[in-house]
Amino acid sequence: QEQLVESGGGVVQAGGSLRLSCAASGSILGIVRMGWYRQAPGKSRDLVARITNDGRAEYADSVKDRFTISRDNAKNTVSLQMNSLKPEDTAVYYCKVDRIGRDIWGRGAQVTVSI
């Protein structure tokens, strides 16, 4: 079965940190890039960060210098370290796998940052 297993969401106070993790099942082949997107109520789903197999990372301007993305190619996992969290970071965060074939989305993890 092809699936993405996400973990690490939750509630944190402003200025705190959370770490999101996503593991792609071993049956998923042809992965070329993995990343995280987020969607707040009433808004579109936007890129937060993504990383290629050779380690090239991209970040949304709103999270640069606060978030760090990393991956383990051997295990097909991707993580997002989120520091200095702000209330505007509150959203559902989705793991996404780009591959040669149909892309795969996780079910999403809620991240809530309180004042």
PDB file of N, CA, C and O in Angstrom, residues 9 14 18 21 29 37 47 57-60 85 90 93 108 110 114:
ATOM      1  N   GLY A   9       2.554  16.954  14.681  1.00  0.00           N
ATOM      2  CA  GLY A   9       1.682  18.106  14.813  1.00  0.00           C
ATOM      3  C   GLY A   9       1.225  18.286  16.247  1.00  0.00           C
ATOM      4  O   GLY A   9       1.398  17.414  17.090  1.00  0.00           O
ATOM      5  N   ALA A  14       3.425  30.683  20.912  1.00  0.00           N
ATOM      6  CA  ALA A  14       4.251  31.503  20.034  1.00  0.00           C
ATOM      7  C   ALA A  14       5.682  31.550  20.544  1.00  0.00           C
ATOM      8  O   ALA A  14       5.924  31.711  21.744  1.00  0.00           O
ATOM      9  N   LEU A  18       8.286  22.988  16.911  1.00  0.00           N
ATOM     10  CA  LEU A  18       7.717  21.687  16.612  1.00  0.00           C
ATOM     11  C   LEU A  18       8.527  21.056  15.493  1.00  0.00           C
ATOM     12  O   LEU A  18       9.147  21.765  14.693  1.00  0.00           O
ATOM     13  N   SER A  21       7.395  15.116  10.868  1.00  0.00           N
ATOM     14  CA  SER A  21       8.073  14.052  10.145  1.00  0.00           C
ATOM     15  C   SER A  21       7.091  13.352   9.229  1.00  0.00           C
ATOM     16  O   SER A  21       5.900  13.266   9.531  1.00  0.00           O
ATOM     17  N   LEU A  29       7.915   4.136  -5.287  1.00  0.00           N
ATOM     18  CA  LEU A  29       9.147   4.187  -6.061  1.00  0.00           C
ATOM     19  C   LEU A  29       9.222   5.456  -6.889  1.00  0.00           C
ATOM     20  O   LEU A  29       8.212   6.110  -7.140  1.00  0.00           O
ATOM     21  N   TYR A  37       3.526  21.355   2.559  1.00  0.00           N
ATOM     22  CA  TYR A  37       2.626  22.429   2.186  1.00  0.00           C
ATOM     23  C   TYR A  37       1.705  22.697   3.364  1.00  0.00           C
ATOM     24  O   TYR A  37       1.538  21.855   4.244  1.00  0.00           O
ATOM     25  N   LEU A  47       3.124  26.090  -0.753  1.00  0.00           N
ATOM     26  CA  LEU A  47       4.399  25.452  -0.430  1.00  0.00           C
ATOM     27  C   LEU A  47       5.026  26.089   0.797  1.00  0.00           C
ATOM     28  O   LEU A  47       5.081  27.314   0.917  1.00  0.00           O
ATOM     29  N   ALA A  57      17.199  22.564  -1.214  1.00  0.00           N
ATOM     30  CA  ALA A  57      16.000  22.945  -0.482  1.00  0.00           C
ATOM     31  C   ALA A  57      15.453  24.291  -0.949  1.00  0.00           C
ATOM     32  O   ALA A  57      16.201  25.184  -1.321  1.00  0.00           O
ATOM     33  N   GLU A  58      14.135  24.413  -0.903  1.00  0.00           N
ATOM     34  CA  GLU A  58      13.439  25.657  -1.195  1.00  0.00           C
ATOM     35  C   GLU A  58      12.516  25.982  -0.031  1.00  0.00           C
ATOM     36  O   GLU A  58      11.933  25.084   0.563  1.00  0.00           O
ATOM     37  N   TYR A  59      12.367  27.277   0.260  1.00  0.00           N
ATOM     38  CA  TYR A  59      11.515  27.707   1.351  1.00  0.00           C
ATOM     39  C   TYR A  59      10.630  28.864   0.934  1.00  0.00           C
ATOM     40  O   TYR A  59      11.035  29.720   0.146  1.00  0.00           O
ATOM     41  N   ALA A  60       9.432  28.905   1.489  1.00  0.00           N
ATOM     42  CA  ALA A  60       8.604  30.087   1.348  1.00  0.00           C
ATOM     43  C   ALA A  60       9.264  31.239   2.096  1.00  0.00           C
ATOM     44  O   ALA A  60       9.905  31.033   3.131  1.00  0.00           O
ATOM     45  N   LEU A  85       7.952  29.817  16.161  1.00  0.00           N
ATOM     46  CA  LEU A  85       6.627  29.746  15.556  1.00  0.00           C
ATOM     47  C   LEU A  85       5.776  30.965  15.896  1.00  0.00           C
ATOM     48  O   LEU A  85       5.851  31.507  16.998  1.00  0.00           O
ATOM     49  N   THR A  90      -0.242  28.871  11.987  1.00  0.00           N
ATOM     50  CA  THR A  90      -1.327  27.931  12.246  1.00  0.00           C
ATOM     51  C   THR A  90      -1.962  27.484  10.933  1.00  0.00           C
ATOM     52  O   THR A  90      -2.399  28.309  10.129  1.00  0.00           O
ATOM     53  N   TYR A  93      -0.751  21.086   7.900  1.00  0.00           N
ATOM     54  CA  TYR A  93       0.470  20.866   7.141  1.00  0.00           C
ATOM     55  C   TYR A  93       0.408  19.505   6.455  1.00  0.00           C
ATOM     56  O   TYR A  93       0.146  18.486   7.090  1.00  0.00           O
ATOM     57  N   GLY A 108      -2.470  15.130   6.259  1.00  0.00           N
ATOM     58  CA  GLY A 108      -2.344  16.418   6.908  1.00  0.00           C
ATOM     59  C   GLY A 108      -2.214  16.314   8.414  1.00  0.00           C
ATOM     60  O   GLY A 108      -2.732  15.387   9.032  1.00  0.00           O
ATOM     61  N   GLN A 110      -2.432  18.923  11.908  1.00  0.00           N
ATOM     62  CA  GLN A 110      -2.784  20.248  12.406  1.00  0.00           C
ATOM     63  C   GLN A 110      -1.661  20.819  13.259  1.00  0.00           C
ATOM     64  O   GLN A 110      -1.160  20.161  14.173  1.00  0.00           O
ATOM     65  N   SER A 114      -0.464  29.258  19.547  1.00  0.00           N
ATOM     66  CA  SER A 114      -1.238  30.169  20.371  1.00  0.00           C
ATOM     67  C   SER A 114      -0.430  31.415  20.708  1.00  0.00           C
ATOM     68  O   SER A 114       0.808  31.413  20.670  1.00  0.00           O
TER      69      SER A 114
END
